[in-house]
mmCIF file of C-alpha atoms in Angstrom:
data_model
loop_
_atom_site.group_PDB
_atom_site.id
_atom_site.type_symbol
_atom_site.label_atom_id
_atom_site.label_comp_id
_atom_site.label_asym_id
_atom_site.label_seq_id
_atom_site.Cartn_x
_atom_site.Cartn_y
_atom_site.Cartn_z
ATOM 1 C CA MET A 1 -16.889 -12.176 8.531
ATOM 2 C CA ASN A 2 -14.452 -10.492 10.950
ATOM 3 C CA VAL A 3 -13.720 -6.655 11.573
ATOM 4 C CA ALA A 4 -11.195 -4.804 13.653
ATOM 5 C CA GLU A 5 -11.150 -1.247 14.405
ATOM 6 C CA ASN A 6 -7.836 0.616 15.419
ATOM 7 C CA ARG A 7 -8.580 3.470 17.852
ATOM 8 C CA GLN A 8 -5.762 5.397 19.623
ATOM 9 C CA ASN A 9 -6.447 7.862 22.499
ATOM 10 C CA VAL A 10 -3.735 10.536 22.665
ATOM 11 C CA PRO A 11 -4.108 12.897 25.711
ATOM 12 C CA MET A 12 -4.232 16.642 24.962
ATOM 13 C CA ALA A 13 -0.940 17.236 26.745
ATOM 14 C CA ILE A 14 0.805 14.704 24.344
ATOM 15 C CA GLN A 15 -0.633 16.203 21.432
ATOM 16 C CA GLU A 16 0.538 19.487 22.407
ATOM 17 C CA ASN A 17 4.043 18.207 22.966
ATOM 18 C CA ARG A 18 3.968 16.516 19.595
ATOM 19 C CA ALA A 19 3.050 19.636 17.775
ATOM 20 C CA ALA A 20 5.983 21.539 19.547
ATOM 21 C CA VAL A 21 8.398 18.915 18.312
ATOM 22 C CA PRO A 22 8.683 19.152 14.550
ATOM 23 C CA MET A 23 9.329 15.664 12.930
ATOM 24 C CA THR A 24 10.377 14.946 9.383
ATOM 25 C CA VAL A 25 9.955 11.733 7.298
ATOM 26 C CA ALA A 26 13.711 12.176 6.487
ATOM 27 C CA GLU A 27 15.977 10.838 9.096
ATOM 28 C CA GLY A 28 19.310 12.300 7.851
ATOM 29 C CA GLY A 29 21.207 11.874 4.509
ATOM 30 C CA GLY A 30 18.055 12.529 2.497
ATOM 31 C CA THR A 31 16.815 9.024 3.309
ATOM 32 C CA PRO A 32 13.099 9.092 4.494
ATOM 33 C CA GLY A 33 12.474 6.955 7.493
ATOM 34 C CA GLY A 34 8.818 6.110 6.854
ATOM 35 C CA LEU A 35 6.112 7.491 9.248
ATOM 36 C CA ASN A 36 7.456 8.369 12.528
ATOM 37 C CA ARG A 37 5.929 7.591 15.782
ATOM 38 C CA LYS A 38 5.588 10.325 18.624
ATOM 39 C CA ALA A 39 3.907 9.280 21.689
ATOM 40 C CA ASP A 40 1.331 6.490 20.988
ATOM 41 C CA LYS A 41 0.195 7.913 17.743
ATOM 42 C CA VAL A 42 1.984 7.629 14.304
ATOM 43 C CA VAL A 43 2.420 10.916 12.463
ATOM 44 C CA GLY A 44 4.492 12.114 9.617
ATOM 45 C CA ALA A 45 5.970 15.375 8.673
ATOM 46 C CA VAL A 46 7.046 16.086 5.221
ATOM 47 C CA ALA A 47 9.979 18.502 4.372
ATOM 48 C CA GLY A 48 8.657 19.018 0.747
ATOM 49 C CA ASN A 49 5.212 20.418 1.781
ATOM 50 C CA LEU A 50 6.097 23.958 1.400
ATOM 51 C CA ALA A 51 4.178 25.415 4.447
ATOM 52 C CA GLY A 52 4.893 26.986 7.908
ATOM 53 C CA LEU A 53 3.044 28.598 10.826
ATOM 54 C CA ASP A 54 2.303 32.124 11.403
ATOM 55 C CA ALA A 55 2.603 33.964 14.766
ATOM 56 C CA ASN A 56 -0.746 32.568 15.718
ATOM 57 C CA GLY A 57 0.150 28.920 15.021
ATOM 58 C CA ASN A 58 -1.954 28.876 11.893
ATOM 59 C CA ARG A 59 -0.593 26.858 8.801
ATOM 60 C CA VAL A 60 0.546 29.186 5.994
ATOM 61 C CA ARG A 61 1.463 27.790 2.757
ATOM 62 C CA GLU A 62 3.978 29.546 0.396
ATOM 63 C CA ILE A 63 5.743 28.601 -2.797
ATOM 64 C CA THR A 64 9.476 28.093 -3.137
ATOM 65 C CA GLU A 65 11.793 26.755 -5.645
ATOM 66 C CA ASN A 66 14.389 26.288 -2.990
ATOM 67 C CA SER A 67 13.867 22.975 -1.210
ATOM 68 C CA ALA A 68 16.179 24.061 1.540
ATOM 69 C CA LYS A 69 13.680 26.605 2.504
ATOM 70 C CA ALA A 70 10.885 24.247 2.676
ATOM 71 C CA ASN A 71 9.505 23.753 6.217
ATOM 72 C CA ALA A 72 8.675 20.337 7.981
ATOM 73 C CA VAL A 73 4.994 19.918 8.528
ATOM 74 C CA LEU A 74 3.117 17.536 10.956
ATOM 75 C CA LEU A 75 0.670 15.288 8.937
ATOM 76 C CA ASP A 76 -2.106 13.644 11.013
ATOM 77 C CA LYS A 77 -1.500 10.405 8.954
ATOM 78 C CA HIS A 78 -0.598 7.258 10.471
ATOM 79 C CA ALA A 79 0.906 3.774 9.177
ATOM 80 C CA GLU A 80 -1.635 1.427 11.250
ATOM 81 C CA PRO A 81 -4.944 0.973 9.358
ATOM 82 C CA VAL A 82 -8.071 2.159 11.060
ATOM 83 C CA LEU A 83 -10.174 -0.902 9.813
ATOM 84 C CA THR A 84 -8.852 -4.242 9.025
ATOM 85 C CA GLY A 85 -10.780 -7.495 8.486
ATOM 86 C CA GLY A 86 -11.927 -10.483 6.380
ATOM 87 C CA LEU A 87 -14.842 -12.109 4.950
ATOM 88 C CA SER A 88 -14.967 -15.964 4.226
ATOM 89 C CA ASN A 89 -17.602 -18.291 3.223
ATOM 90 C CA THR A 90 -17.770 -22.032 1.864
ATOM 91 C CA LEU A 91 -20.645 -22.853 -0.557
ATOM 92 C CA ARG A 92 -21.700 -26.421 -1.436
ATOM 93 C CA TYR A 93 -23.835 -27.772 -4.081
ATOM 94 C CA ARG A 94 -24.067 -31.745 -4.653
ATOM 95 C CA TRP A 95 -20.555 -32.704 -5.631
ATOM 96 C CA PHE A 96 -19.255 -29.241 -5.778
ATOM 97 C CA ASP A 97 -17.628 -26.853 -3.151
ATOM 98 C CA LEU A 98 -16.323 -23.192 -3.450
ATOM 99 C CA SER A 99 -14.666 -21.420 -0.769
ATOM 100 C CA PHE A 100 -13.102 -18.066 -0.486
ATOM 101 C CA LEU A 101 -11.353 -15.493 1.759
ATOM 102 C CA PHE A 102 -11.162 -11.731 1.234
ATOM 103 C CA SER A 103 -9.099 -9.546 3.439
ATOM 104 C CA TYR A 104 -9.089 -5.643 3.632
ATOM 105 C CA GLN A 105 -7.608 -2.719 5.409
ATOM 106 C CA PHE A 106 -8.611 1.020 5.363
ATOM 107 C CA GLY A 107 -7.203 4.227 6.880
ATOM 108 C CA GLY A 108 -3.448 3.732 6.807
ATOM 109 C CA TYR A 109 -0.712 5.399 4.858
ATOM 110 C CA SER A 110 2.676 4.425 3.690
ATOM 111 C CA TYR A 111 5.727 6.223 2.316
ATOM 112 C CA ASP A 112 7.379 5.258 -0.719
ATOM 113 C CA ASN A 113 11.107 5.128 0.069
ATOM 114 C CA TRP A 114 11.990 3.437 -3.206
ATOM 115 C CA ALA A 115 10.591 6.503 -4.974
ATOM 116 C CA GLN A 116 13.048 8.589 -3.148
ATOM 117 C CA LYS A 117 15.674 7.088 -5.368
ATOM 118 C CA THR A 118 13.939 6.836 -8.628
ATOM 119 C CA GLU A 119 12.132 10.158 -8.779
ATOM 120 C CA HIS A 120 15.363 12.041 -9.679
ATOM 121 C CA GLY A 121 14.066 13.998 -12.656
ATOM 122 C CA GLY A 122 17.290 13.464 -14.670
ATOM 123 C CA ASN A 123 19.703 13.904 -11.851
ATOM 124 C CA ASP A 124 21.028 10.381 -12.438
ATOM 125 C CA MET A 125 20.778 9.609 -16.188
ATOM 126 C CA GLU A 126 21.939 5.943 -15.686
ATOM 127 C CA ALA A 127 19.274 5.324 -13.048
ATOM 128 C CA ASN A 128 15.829 3.710 -13.638
ATOM 129 C CA ILE A 129 12.771 5.983 -13.444
ATOM 130 C CA PRO A 130 9.108 5.079 -12.629
ATOM 131 C CA THR A 131 6.643 4.642 -15.510
ATOM 132 C CA TYR A 132 4.490 7.388 -14.196
ATOM 133 C CA TYR A 133 7.319 9.926 -15.263
ATOM 134 C CA ALA A 134 5.604 9.553 -18.790
ATOM 135 C CA ASP A 135 2.931 12.158 -17.345
ATOM 136 C CA ASN A 136 5.365 14.466 -16.018
ATOM 137 C CA TRP A 137 5.370 18.255 -16.873
ATOM 138 C CA LYS A 138 6.732 19.038 -20.516
ATOM 139 C CA LYS A 139 5.389 22.176 -21.566
ATOM 140 C CA PRO A 140 3.650 25.366 -20.268
ATOM 141 C CA GLY A 141 -0.001 24.556 -19.715
ATOM 142 C CA ASP A 142 0.771 20.936 -18.444
ATOM 143 C CA ILE A 143 -0.528 20.155 -15.006
ATOM 144 C CA SER A 144 1.351 17.317 -13.282
ATOM 145 C CA GLN A 145 2.754 16.669 -9.751
ATOM 146 C CA TYR A 146 6.038 15.235 -11.697
ATOM 147 C CA GLU A 147 8.701 17.778 -12.781
ATOM 148 C CA ILE A 148 10.227 18.230 -16.008
ATOM 149 C CA PHE A 149 12.912 15.625 -16.873
ATOM 150 C CA ILE A 150 16.171 17.279 -17.752
ATOM 151 C CA ASP A 151 19.897 16.184 -17.311
ATOM 152 C CA THR A 152 21.183 17.287 -13.894
ATOM 153 C CA PRO A 153 18.424 19.636 -12.639
ATOM 154 C CA THR A 154 18.968 22.439 -10.150
ATOM 155 C CA GLU A 155 16.343 20.893 -7.894
ATOM 156 C CA ALA A 156 16.619 17.130 -7.873
ATOM 157 C CA MET A 157 13.582 15.315 -6.355
ATOM 158 C CA ASN A 158 15.426 12.347 -5.090
ATOM 159 C CA LYS A 159 17.107 14.841 -2.595
ATOM 160 C CA VAL A 160 13.828 16.183 -1.465
ATOM 161 C CA THR A 161 11.427 14.401 0.961
ATOM 162 C CA THR A 162 7.809 15.098 0.031
ATOM 163 C CA ASP A 163 4.274 14.273 0.657
ATOM 164 C CA ARG A 164 3.538 13.399 -2.890
ATOM 165 C CA ARG A 165 5.212 9.961 -1.870
ATOM 166 C CA LEU A 166 2.773 9.497 0.905
ATOM 167 C CA HIS A 167 -0.091 7.177 -0.289
ATOM 168 C CA SER A 168 -3.069 5.446 1.208
ATOM 169 C CA SER A 169 -2.457 1.737 1.901
ATOM 170 C CA ASP A 170 -6.211 0.837 1.559
ATOM 171 C CA PHE A 171 -6.836 -2.484 -0.146
ATOM 172 C CA ILE A 172 -9.294 -5.232 -0.704
ATOM 173 C CA ARG A 173 -7.565 -8.690 -1.583
ATOM 174 C CA LEU A 174 -9.108 -12.090 -2.499
ATOM 175 C CA LYS A 175 -6.560 -14.040 -0.436
ATOM 176 C CA THR A 176 -7.814 -17.668 -1.177
ATOM 177 C CA LEU A 177 -10.311 -18.981 -3.616
ATOM 178 C CA THR A 178 -10.566 -23.001 -3.821
ATOM 179 C CA PHE A 179 -13.057 -24.893 -5.998
ATOM 180 C CA GLY A 180 -13.552 -28.665 -5.582
ATOM 181 C CA VAL A 181 -15.278 -31.556 -6.845
ATOM 182 C CA THR A 182 -16.176 -34.733 -4.611
ATOM 183 C CA LEU A 183 -16.658 -37.715 -6.785
ATOM 184 C CA PRO A 184 -19.778 -39.839 -5.974
ATOM 185 C CA GLN A 185 -19.133 -42.867 -3.761
ATOM 186 C CA ASN A 186 -20.824 -45.104 -6.191
ATOM 187 C CA TRP A 187 -17.950 -44.210 -8.712
ATOM 188 C CA THR A 188 -15.117 -44.719 -6.048
ATOM 189 C CA LYS A 189 -16.254 -47.667 -3.716
ATOM 190 C CA PRO A 190 -15.891 -50.294 -6.479
ATOM 191 C CA ALA A 191 -12.167 -49.078 -6.683
ATOM 192 C CA GLY A 192 -11.943 -49.397 -2.901
ATOM 193 C CA ILE A 193 -11.955 -45.760 -2.390
ATOM 194 C CA GLN A 194 -14.104 -44.195 0.284
ATOM 195 C CA SER A 195 -13.917 -40.818 -0.977
ATOM 196 C CA ALA A 196 -11.944 -38.772 -3.590
ATOM 197 C CA ARG A 197 -12.041 -34.940 -4.000
ATOM 198 C CA VAL A 198 -10.224 -32.968 -6.963
ATOM 199 C CA PHE A 199 -9.488 -29.251 -6.291
ATOM 200 C CA CYS A 200 -7.830 -26.128 -7.449
ATOM 201 C CA ALA A 201 -6.764 -23.485 -5.055
ATOM 202 C CA ALA A 202 -5.599 -19.889 -5.964
ATOM 203 C CA ASN A 203 -3.822 -17.418 -3.623
ATOM 204 C CA ASN A 204 -4.033 -13.619 -4.012
ATOM 205 C CA LEU A 205 -5.635 -13.871 -7.333
ATOM 206 C CA TRP A 206 -7.235 -10.304 -7.166
ATOM 207 C CA THR A 207 -6.302 -7.094 -5.480
ATOM 208 C CA TRP A 208 -7.907 -3.646 -5.514
ATOM 209 C CA ALA A 209 -5.509 -0.973 -3.919
ATOM 210 C CA ARG A 210 -6.176 2.641 -3.760
ATOM 211 C CA TYR A 211 -2.538 3.287 -4.644
ATOM 212 C CA SER A 212 -1.478 0.419 -6.722
ATOM 213 C CA TYR A 213 2.046 1.168 -7.949
ATOM 214 C CA TYR A 214 3.444 -1.114 -5.020
ATOM 215 C CA ASP A 215 1.767 -3.698 -3.074
ATOM 216 C CA PRO A 216 0.247 -2.530 0.053
ATOM 217 C CA GLU A 217 1.088 -5.666 1.982
ATOM 218 C CA ALA A 218 4.691 -5.293 0.996
ATOM 219 C CA VAL A 219 4.787 -2.272 3.297
ATOM 220 C CA VAL A 220 6.891 -2.504 6.552
ATOM 221 C CA GLY A 221 6.513 0.194 9.420
ATOM 222 C CA GLY A 222 4.690 2.535 7.078
ATOM 223 C CA LYS A 223 7.623 2.146 4.463
ATOM 224 C CA ALA A 224 7.656 0.749 1.053
ATOM 225 C CA ILE A 225 11.091 -0.041 -0.013
ATOM 226 C CA TRP A 226 12.018 -3.434 -1.653
ATOM 227 C CA GLY A 227 9.357 -5.561 0.038
ATOM 228 C CA THR A 228 8.149 -8.692 -2.066
ATOM 229 C CA PRO A 229 4.512 -8.645 -2.623
ATOM 230 C CA PRO A 230 2.385 -11.625 -1.778
ATOM 231 C CA LEU A 231 2.828 -14.185 -4.746
ATOM 232 C CA LYS A 232 -0.202 -15.457 -6.885
ATOM 233 C CA THR A 233 -0.102 -19.179 -6.653
ATOM 234 C CA LEU A 234 -2.371 -21.747 -8.397
ATOM 235 C CA THR A 235 -2.471 -25.256 -6.823
ATOM 236 C CA PHE A 236 -3.987 -28.395 -8.213
ATOM 237 C CA GLY A 237 -4.714 -31.415 -5.852
ATOM 238 C CA VAL A 238 -6.464 -34.737 -5.181
ATOM 239 C CA ASN A 239 -7.590 -35.852 -1.693
ATOM 240 C CA VAL A 240 -8.145 -39.661 -1.528
ATOM 241 C CA ASN A 241 -9.332 -41.730 1.554
ATOM 242 C CA PHE A 242 -9.190 -45.640 1.347
#
């Protein structure tokens, strides 16, 4: 079993500097750039989090229906996981062997860039929409973080960078699982074979993710775009020694 903890020590002067320089997830043109790095700590600021600071520097949250009036707010969330590691073992009993490897990470975050295009709320009636829009707001009394879906809305969410697209990248994954059977030598030696083993190996067979709409290992630099998730594979083989 192995465990690694990621700690970053940011001097107070740098922290004050960071707070004085607002940063946004969007880097221009409405295209989010993921979690940004300031000094030696990754932080994110989200334009769609409708909040600002009062004269004393305290955070004040106000509601507005005009996204242009929304203030960028620093979020102390980072792309790098705080804890990473794995657990592996091999078990043997007579002819049989079973080995496995689990990997995991906790404490990191990612921004869903792809949702910036697909969460349009009806702004592009020819474009795809995420399946979770089935749970969007439809009538008074509904509670949902996804807006009503109408043709050409006044406020199109694909033009707004928001912290609702900021997700935990925590996961636990069964990376490898192998089961093998070694044939007894009194079966193989008459055929001139010293040893023979038949096995089946699976990769990425099972994954738990805190946010499972995209694969946490398909994230690059805190951004989930079009990354291909690790493939599930199943392999059968025979090892023969003469």
